[in-house]
Amino acid sequence: MNGEKPYDFASTPGKLPKQVVPLEYSIRIVPDLNKLTFSGSETVKINASAPIRELVLNSAELEITKASVDGTQLAPDAIKLDANEELLTIALPDELPAGEHLLGLEFNGKITPKGRGLYYMPYQEQGTGAKKMALGTQFEPSDARRFFPCWDEPSFRARFQLTAVVPENWLAVSNMPVESERKVGANIGKEVRFQPTPLMSSYLNVFVAGELDVIETKAGETQIRVIATKGKAEWGRYALESTAQILQYYNDYFGVRYPLPKLDQIAIPGGFGGAMENWGGITYYE
């Protein structure tokens, strides 16, 4: 009986060079809800398997304002963007030796209504009719690069830690539970930092934020939640109870435990692609 071939990074097809791989991303995003833009910064721990003279990764519809490697700021002309190929090439002043290094980037982007990357969702609040807006992301198949520069191919698996600044009365949701929250400045909002993810592909990241309600239960040690705009969370009671039962059944049936501490189902106004299997934060049209 022939089984499926074991996964092999080197032989997996892709467009990006494989001499450099990301290991860990630390990403900070600050949306501007009035201008429908966002600013971001990230530090990426990378590993080079051989000496290199440039870094090549994905970026689309982002303005890269600063780049550094191992703490050394690079000249603006070292940053090259290819809009057609959605590639960011960073020329290095000297050959970078093999081993682990830190890439730092600062960037700006747009919040669009298109359902690619970071998008906004206008809606009317249940019960009050008030006009509201929420934020969400859609990264499959290759749109994480519109949220942050990254090695945006499924074979490049890394750990991701997201931090986002949102209004104080908003709930922010990502793949992992919240690690910390703190107020930032006067009338700015709060900074929400999430726990790091396990190794995963970039397209499985998720970020949803807005005036949201939550109902929750547990399946074993796993927190199960249904999240929706205010006044609608209770509509997901059946989904909540069914998910807890199904997850427990699959844990027992396959003998493999669900590996994350939580599993959220996020019902969003509008909707793109029907549903998205973001790890730990499934989104679908309400």
mmCIF file of C-alpha atoms in Angstrom:
data_model
loop_
_atom_site.group_PDB
_atom_site.id
_atom_site.type_symbol
_atom_site.label_atom_id
_atom_site.label_comp_id
_atom_site.label_asym_id
_atom_site.label_seq_id
_atom_site.Cartn_x
_atom_site.Cartn_y
_atom_site.Cartn_z
ATOM 1 C CA MET A 1 0.000 0.000 0.000
ATOM 2 C CA ASN A 2 1.474 3.314 -1.079
ATOM 3 C CA GLY A 3 1.168 6.127 1.436
ATOM 4 C CA GLU A 4 1.481 9.828 0.863
ATOM 5 C CA LYS A 5 5.081 10.999 0.472
ATOM 6 C CA PRO A 6 6.489 12.771 3.532
ATOM 7 C CA TYR A 7 6.551 16.557 3.293
ATOM 8 C CA ASP A 8 9.872 17.883 2.000
ATOM 9 C CA PHE A 9 10.515 21.632 2.010
ATOM 10 C CA ALA A 10 13.282 21.580 -0.596
ATOM 11 C CA SER A 11 11.213 19.750 -3.216
ATOM 12 C CA THR A 12 7.979 21.709 -2.652
ATOM 13 C CA PRO A 13 7.348 24.005 -5.665
ATOM 14 C CA GLY A 14 7.415 27.764 -5.126
ATOM 15 C CA LYS A 15 8.668 31.056 -6.525
ATOM 16 C CA LEU A 16 10.706 32.327 -3.571
ATOM 17 C CA PRO A 17 14.371 31.400 -3.055
ATOM 18 C CA LYS A 18 14.775 28.828 -0.292
ATOM 19 C CA GLN A 19 18.220 29.786 0.979
ATOM 20 C CA VAL A 20 16.485 31.996 3.566
ATOM 21 C CA VAL A 21 13.576 30.847 5.712
ATOM 22 C CA PRO A 22 11.595 32.768 8.335
ATOM 23 C CA LEU A 23 11.508 31.312 11.832
ATOM 24 C CA GLU A 24 9.554 33.839 13.895
ATOM 25 C CA TYR A 25 7.572 36.984 13.084
ATOM 26 C CA SER A 26 6.774 39.696 15.628
ATOM 27 C CA ILE A 27 4.233 42.020 13.975
ATOM 28 C CA ARG A 28 2.617 45.244 15.212
ATOM 29 C CA ILE A 29 -0.325 46.800 13.333
ATOM 30 C CA VAL A 30 -1.948 50.181 14.019
ATOM 31 C CA PRO A 31 -5.135 50.791 11.966
ATOM 32 C CA ASP A 32 -6.375 54.334 11.286
ATOM 33 C CA LEU A 33 -10.138 53.920 11.030
ATOM 34 C CA ASN A 34 -10.706 57.473 9.793
ATOM 35 C CA LYS A 35 -8.256 57.275 6.900
ATOM 36 C CA LEU A 36 -8.775 53.528 6.284
ATOM 37 C CA THR A 37 -5.033 52.969 6.380
ATOM 38 C CA PHE A 38 -2.695 51.166 8.735
ATOM 39 C CA SER A 39 0.923 51.398 9.789
ATOM 40 C CA GLY A 40 2.951 48.375 10.730
ATOM 41 C CA SER A 41 6.316 47.144 11.894
ATOM 42 C CA GLU A 42 7.809 43.704 12.197
ATOM 43 C CA THR A 43 10.898 41.865 13.288
ATOM 44 C CA VAL A 44 11.502 38.553 11.552
ATOM 45 C CA LYS A 45 14.028 36.018 12.779
ATOM 46 C CA ILE A 46 15.397 34.349 9.657
ATOM 47 C CA ASN A 47 17.852 31.564 8.949
ATOM 48 C CA ALA A 48 20.184 31.607 5.963
ATOM 49 C CA SER A 49 21.489 28.216 4.863
ATOM 50 C CA ALA A 50 24.333 29.855 2.913
ATOM 51 C CA PRO A 51 25.896 33.340 2.617
ATOM 52 C CA ILE A 52 23.546 35.752 0.821
ATOM 53 C CA ARG A 53 23.631 39.230 -0.749
ATOM 54 C CA GLU A 54 19.892 39.904 -0.845
ATOM 55 C CA LEU A 55 16.594 38.980 0.788
ATOM 56 C CA VAL A 56 13.562 38.182 -1.364
ATOM 57 C CA LEU A 57 10.070 37.914 0.120
ATOM 58 C CA ASN A 58 6.485 38.887 -0.723
ATOM 59 C CA SER A 59 4.837 42.284 -0.372
ATOM 60 C CA ALA A 60 1.778 43.678 -2.155
ATOM 61 C CA GLU A 61 0.204 47.135 -1.955
ATOM 62 C CA LEU A 62 2.440 48.058 0.981
ATOM 63 C CA GLU A 63 4.782 51.030 1.239
ATOM 64 C CA ILE A 64 8.041 49.946 2.877
ATOM 65 C CA THR A 65 9.436 52.923 4.796
ATOM 66 C CA LYS A 66 12.393 51.380 6.648
ATOM 67 C CA ALA A 67 14.455 48.206 6.582
ATOM 68 C CA SER A 68 17.229 46.946 8.826
ATOM 69 C CA VAL A 69 19.239 43.757 9.201
ATOM 70 C CA ASP A 70 20.705 42.804 12.573
ATOM 71 C CA GLY A 71 19.979 46.330 13.798
ATOM 72 C CA THR A 72 21.786 48.114 10.950
ATOM 73 C CA GLN A 73 19.572 50.538 9.029
ATOM 74 C CA LEU A 74 19.657 50.067 5.263
ATOM 75 C CA ALA A 75 19.663 52.835 2.678
ATOM 76 C CA PRO A 76 16.300 53.585 1.001
ATOM 77 C CA ASP A 77 17.660 52.493 -2.388
ATOM 78 C CA ALA A 78 18.304 49.019 -0.971
ATOM 79 C CA ILE A 79 14.537 48.437 -0.963
ATOM 80 C CA LYS A 80 13.054 47.332 -4.293
ATOM 81 C CA LEU A 81 9.365 46.522 -4.825
ATOM 82 C CA ASP A 82 8.078 44.643 -7.869
ATOM 83 C CA ALA A 83 4.339 45.351 -7.954
ATOM 84 C CA ASN A 84 3.631 42.854 -10.742
ATOM 85 C CA GLU A 85 5.423 39.948 -9.073
ATOM 86 C CA GLU A 86 4.469 41.117 -5.551
ATOM 87 C CA LEU A 87 8.086 40.784 -4.460
ATOM 88 C CA LEU A 88 10.196 42.785 -2.041
ATOM 89 C CA THR A 89 13.947 42.570 -2.643
ATOM 90 C CA ILE A 90 16.330 43.970 -0.052
ATOM 91 C CA ALA A 91 19.912 44.440 -1.223
ATOM 92 C CA LEU A 92 22.486 43.929 1.520
ATOM 93 C CA PRO A 93 25.570 46.182 1.731
ATOM 94 C CA ASP A 94 27.769 43.195 2.611
ATOM 95 C CA GLU A 95 27.454 39.463 2.309
ATOM 96 C CA LEU A 96 25.343 38.105 5.144
ATOM 97 C CA PRO A 97 26.856 34.919 6.590
ATOM 98 C CA ALA A 98 24.897 31.726 7.019
ATOM 99 C CA GLY A 99 22.977 31.448 10.272
ATOM 100 C CA GLU A 100 20.243 33.320 12.118
ATOM 101 C CA HIS A 101 19.624 37.038 11.607
ATOM 102 C CA LEU A 102 16.962 39.659 12.348
ATOM 103 C CA LEU A 103 15.119 41.528 9.608
ATOM 104 C CA GLY A 104 13.297 44.686 10.674
ATOM 105 C CA LEU A 105 10.682 46.410 8.491
ATOM 106 C CA GLU A 106 8.320 49.363 8.827
ATOM 107 C CA PHE A 107 5.456 49.758 6.378
ATOM 108 C CA ASN A 108 2.098 51.347 5.564
ATOM 109 C CA GLY A 109 -0.961 49.851 3.901
ATOM 110 C CA LYS A 110 -4.616 50.404 3.061
ATOM 111 C CA ILE A 111 -7.759 48.990 4.644
ATOM 112 C CA THR A 112 -9.994 48.103 1.700
ATOM 113 C CA PRO A 113 -13.537 46.762 1.199
ATOM 114 C CA LYS A 114 -12.237 44.056 -1.152
ATOM 115 C CA GLY A 115 -11.761 41.111 1.205
ATOM 116 C CA ARG A 116 -8.055 40.765 0.414
ATOM 117 C CA GLY A 117 -5.605 41.447 3.203
ATOM 118 C CA LEU A 118 -7.026 43.758 5.888
ATOM 119 C CA TYR A 119 -10.551 44.908 5.048
ATOM 120 C CA TYR A 120 -13.373 46.831 6.682
ATOM 121 C CA MET A 121 -16.988 45.738 7.065
ATOM 122 C CA PRO A 122 -19.721 48.384 7.450
ATOM 123 C CA TYR A 123 -22.922 47.102 9.049
ATOM 124 C CA GLN A 124 -25.974 48.112 11.064
ATOM 125 C CA GLU A 125 -25.985 47.026 14.687
ATOM 126 C CA GLN A 126 -28.666 44.521 15.647
ATOM 127 C CA GLY A 127 -31.402 46.110 17.751
ATOM 128 C CA THR A 128 -30.234 49.730 17.457
ATOM 129 C CA GLY A 129 -29.700 50.154 13.723
ATOM 130 C CA ALA A 130 -26.557 52.178 14.479
ATOM 131 C CA LYS A 131 -24.003 52.296 11.669
ATOM 132 C CA LYS A 132 -20.848 50.472 12.716
ATOM 133 C CA MET A 133 -17.631 49.133 11.232
ATOM 134 C CA ALA A 134 -15.492 46.094 11.983
ATOM 135 C CA LEU A 135 -12.155 44.899 10.620
ATOM 136 C CA GLY A 136 -11.250 41.470 9.293
ATOM 137 C CA THR A 137 -8.620 39.674 7.243
ATOM 138 C CA GLN A 138 -8.654 37.228 4.352
ATOM 139 C CA PHE A 139 -5.242 35.817 3.427
ATOM 140 C CA GLU A 140 -5.945 32.690 1.377
ATOM 141 C CA PRO A 141 -4.528 32.013 -1.110
ATOM 142 C CA SER A 142 -1.758 34.648 -1.111
ATOM 143 C CA ASP A 143 -2.882 37.869 0.559
ATOM 144 C CA ALA A 144 -1.042 37.850 3.897
ATOM 145 C CA ARG A 145 1.520 39.898 1.935
ATOM 146 C CA ARG A 146 -1.032 42.751 1.886
ATOM 147 C CA PHE A 147 -1.020 42.835 5.706
ATOM 148 C CA PHE A 148 2.698 42.418 6.381
ATOM 149 C CA PRO A 149 5.756 41.557 4.243
ATOM 150 C CA CYS A 150 6.344 37.827 4.523
ATOM 151 C CA TRP A 151 7.404 34.607 2.870
ATOM 152 C CA ASP A 152 3.859 34.093 1.642
ATOM 153 C CA GLU A 153 3.995 30.532 0.348
ATOM 154 C CA PRO A 154 2.517 27.603 2.328
ATOM 155 C CA SER A 155 5.844 25.749 2.537
ATOM 156 C CA PHE A 156 7.465 28.579 4.546
ATOM 157 C CA ARG A 157 6.164 27.778 8.020
ATOM 158 C CA ALA A 158 6.999 29.991 10.982
ATOM 159 C CA ARG A 159 5.713 31.215 14.338
ATOM 160 C CA PHE A 160 3.738 34.461 14.341
ATOM 161 C CA GLN A 161 3.087 36.875 17.195
ATOM 162 C CA LEU A 162 0.653 39.688 16.415
ATOM 163 C CA THR A 163 0.150 42.932 18.315
ATOM 164 C CA ALA A 164 -2.625 45.332 17.250
ATOM 165 C CA VAL A 165 -3.904 48.698 18.456
ATOM 166 C CA VAL A 166 -7.715 48.978 18.466
ATOM 167 C CA PRO A 167 -10.376 51.212 20.070
ATOM 168 C CA GLU A 168 -10.796 50.529 23.774
ATOM 169 C CA ASN A 169 -14.384 49.257 23.396
ATOM 170 C CA TRP A 170 -13.444 46.777 20.649
ATOM 171 C CA LEU A 171 -12.714 43.080 20.976
ATOM 172 C CA ALA A 172 -9.681 41.902 18.986
ATOM 173 C CA VAL A 173 -9.350 38.267 17.926
ATOM 174 C CA SER A 174 -6.492 36.326 16.350
ATOM 175 C CA ASN A 175 -5.280 32.730 16.111
ATOM 176 C CA MET A 176 -4.118 32.546 19.718
ATOM 177 C CA PRO A 177 -5.434 33.850 23.046
ATOM 178 C CA VAL A 178 -4.589 37.359 24.235
ATOM 179 C CA GLU A 179 -1.263 37.529 26.059
ATOM 180 C CA SER A 180 -1.572 41.117 27.318
ATOM 181 C CA GLU A 181 -3.548 44.344 26.930
ATOM 182 C CA ARG A 182 -2.576 47.905 27.801
ATOM 183 C CA LYS A 183 -3.932 51.377 27.172
ATOM 184 C CA VAL A 184 -1.952 53.477 24.710
ATOM 185 C CA GLY A 185 -2.077 57.261 24.867
ATOM 186 C CA ALA A 186 -5.075 59.519 25.263
ATOM 187 C CA ASN A 187 -8.008 58.649 22.998
ATOM 188 C CA ILE A 188 -5.893 56.176 21.012
ATOM 189 C CA GLY A 189 -7.200 52.880 22.340
ATOM 190 C CA LYS A 190 -5.567 49.728 23.619
ATOM 191 C CA GLU A 191 -2.692 47.575 22.456
ATOM 192 C CA VAL A 192 -3.548 43.879 22.319
ATOM 193 C CA ARG A 193 -0.744 41.330 22.132
ATOM 194 C CA PHE A 194 -1.542 37.724 21.259
ATOM 195 C CA GLN A 195 0.402 34.623 22.211
ATOM 196 C CA PRO A 196 2.761 33.236 19.536
ATOM 197 C CA THR A 197 1.331 30.628 17.181
ATOM 198 C CA PRO A 198 2.808 27.196 16.542
ATOM 199 C CA LEU A 199 4.614 26.696 13.240
ATOM 200 C CA MET A 200 2.172 27.434 10.425
ATOM 201 C CA SER A 201 1.815 28.957 6.964
ATOM 202 C CA SER A 202 1.293 32.703 6.570
ATOM 203 C CA TYR A 203 -2.161 32.404 4.974
ATOM 204 C CA LEU A 204 -3.599 30.881 8.169
ATOM 205 C CA ASN A 205 -3.134 34.083 10.185
ATOM 206 C CA VAL A 206 -6.298 35.943 11.183
ATOM 207 C CA PHE A 207 -7.201 39.285 12.742
ATOM 208 C CA VAL A 208 -10.779 40.420 13.426
ATOM 209 C CA ALA A 209 -11.735 43.416 15.565
ATOM 210 C CA GLY A 210 -14.889 45.356 16.344
ATOM 211 C CA GLU A 211 -17.724 45.788 18.828
ATOM 212 C CA LEU A 212 -18.207 42.064 19.223
ATOM 213 C CA ASP A 213 -20.085 39.748 21.587
ATOM 214 C CA VAL A 214 -18.927 36.295 22.681
ATOM 215 C CA ILE A 215 -20.532 33.080 23.885
ATOM 216 C CA GLU A 216 -18.253 30.266 24.990
ATOM 217 C CA THR A 217 -17.898 26.752 26.349
ATOM 218 C CA LYS A 218 -15.135 24.143 26.589
ATOM 219 C CA ALA A 219 -14.269 20.843 24.938
ATOM 220 C CA GLY A 220 -11.868 19.212 27.355
ATOM 221 C CA GLU A 221 -9.180 21.844 27.904
ATOM 222 C CA THR A 222 -9.964 23.736 24.680
ATOM 223 C CA GLN A 223 -11.885 27.001 24.863
ATOM 224 C CA ILE A 224 -14.658 27.107 22.238
ATOM 225 C CA ARG A 225 -16.158 30.479 21.303
ATOM 226 C CA VAL A 226 -18.647 31.924 18.843
ATOM 227 C CA ILE A 227 -18.032 35.607 18.160
ATOM 228 C CA ALA A 228 -20.379 37.983 16.340
ATOM 229 C CA THR A 229 -21.368 41.628 16.191
ATOM 230 C CA LYS A 230 -23.386 42.876 19.167
ATOM 231 C CA GLY A 231 -26.819 41.325 19.493
ATOM 232 C CA LYS A 232 -26.061 38.318 17.280
ATOM 233 C CA ALA A 233 -23.747 36.037 19.262
ATOM 234 C CA GLU A 234 -26.636 34.039 20.734
ATOM 235 C CA TRP A 235 -27.661 33.127 17.191
ATOM 236 C CA GLY A 236 -24.551 30.928 17.202
ATOM 237 C CA ARG A 237 -25.572 28.779 20.185
ATOM 238 C CA TYR A 238 -26.117 25.679 18.018
ATOM 239 C CA ALA A 239 -22.736 26.177 16.323
ATOM 240 C CA LEU A 240 -21.072 26.535 19.726
ATOM 241 C CA GLU A 241 -22.550 23.365 21.203
ATOM 242 C CA SER A 242 -22.018 21.346 18.033
ATOM 243 C CA THR A 243 -18.384 22.429 17.741
ATOM 244 C CA ALA A 244 -17.621 21.322 21.299
ATOM 245 C CA GLN A 245 -19.156 17.898 20.670
ATOM 246 C CA ILE A 246 -17.484 17.424 17.283
ATOM 247 C CA LEU A 247 -14.038 18.491 18.506
ATOM 248 C CA GLN A 248 -14.197 16.098 21.442
ATOM 249 C CA TYR A 249 -15.329 13.295 19.124
ATOM 250 C CA TYR A 250 -12.467 13.891 16.678
ATOM 251 C CA ASN A 251 -9.931 14.060 19.514
ATOM 252 C CA ASP A 252 -11.064 10.617 20.650
ATOM 253 C CA TYR A 253 -11.572 9.107 17.191
ATOM 254 C CA PHE A 254 -8.185 10.071 15.744
ATOM 255 C CA GLY A 255 -6.244 9.880 18.995
ATOM 256 C CA VAL A 256 -4.692 13.261 18.187
ATOM 257 C CA ARG A 257 -5.552 16.229 20.361
ATOM 258 C CA TYR A 258 -6.466 19.577 18.824
ATOM 259 C CA PRO A 259 -3.189 21.467 19.427
ATOM 260 C CA LEU A 260 -4.329 25.037 20.135
ATOM 261 C CA PRO A 261 -5.757 26.373 23.417
ATOM 262 C CA LYS A 262 -8.834 27.803 21.685
ATOM 263 C CA LEU A 263 -11.092 27.414 18.664
ATOM 264 C CA ASP A 264 -13.090 30.484 17.666
ATOM 265 C CA GLN A 265 -15.843 30.735 15.078
ATOM 266 C CA ILE A 266 -16.222 34.341 13.995
ATOM 267 C CA ALA A 267 -19.409 35.356 12.188
ATOM 268 C CA ILE A 268 -18.664 38.497 10.200
ATOM 269 C CA PRO A 269 -20.995 40.912 8.404
ATOM 270 C CA GLY A 270 -20.630 40.691 4.659
ATOM 271 C CA GLY A 271 -18.351 37.863 3.707
ATOM 272 C CA PHE A 272 -15.736 36.763 1.202
ATOM 273 C CA GLY A 273 -15.278 33.217 -0.012
ATOM 274 C CA GLY A 274 -17.931 31.801 2.309
ATOM 275 C CA ALA A 275 -15.606 30.708 5.120
ATOM 276 C CA MET A 276 -11.909 30.549 5.946
ATOM 277 C CA GLU A 277 -10.179 27.891 8.027
ATOM 278 C CA ASN A 278 -7.774 30.191 9.875
ATOM 279 C CA TRP A 279 -6.126 28.078 12.569
ATOM 280 C CA GLY A 280 -7.851 28.828 15.870
ATOM 281 C CA GLY A 281 -10.081 31.527 14.348
ATOM 282 C CA ILE A 282 -12.461 30.305 11.646
ATOM 283 C CA THR A 283 -14.344 33.103 9.887
ATOM 284 C CA TYR A 284 -17.609 32.823 7.994
ATOM 285 C CA TYR A 285 -20.420 35.001 6.684
ATOM 286 C CA GLU A 286 -22.986 35.573 9.419
#
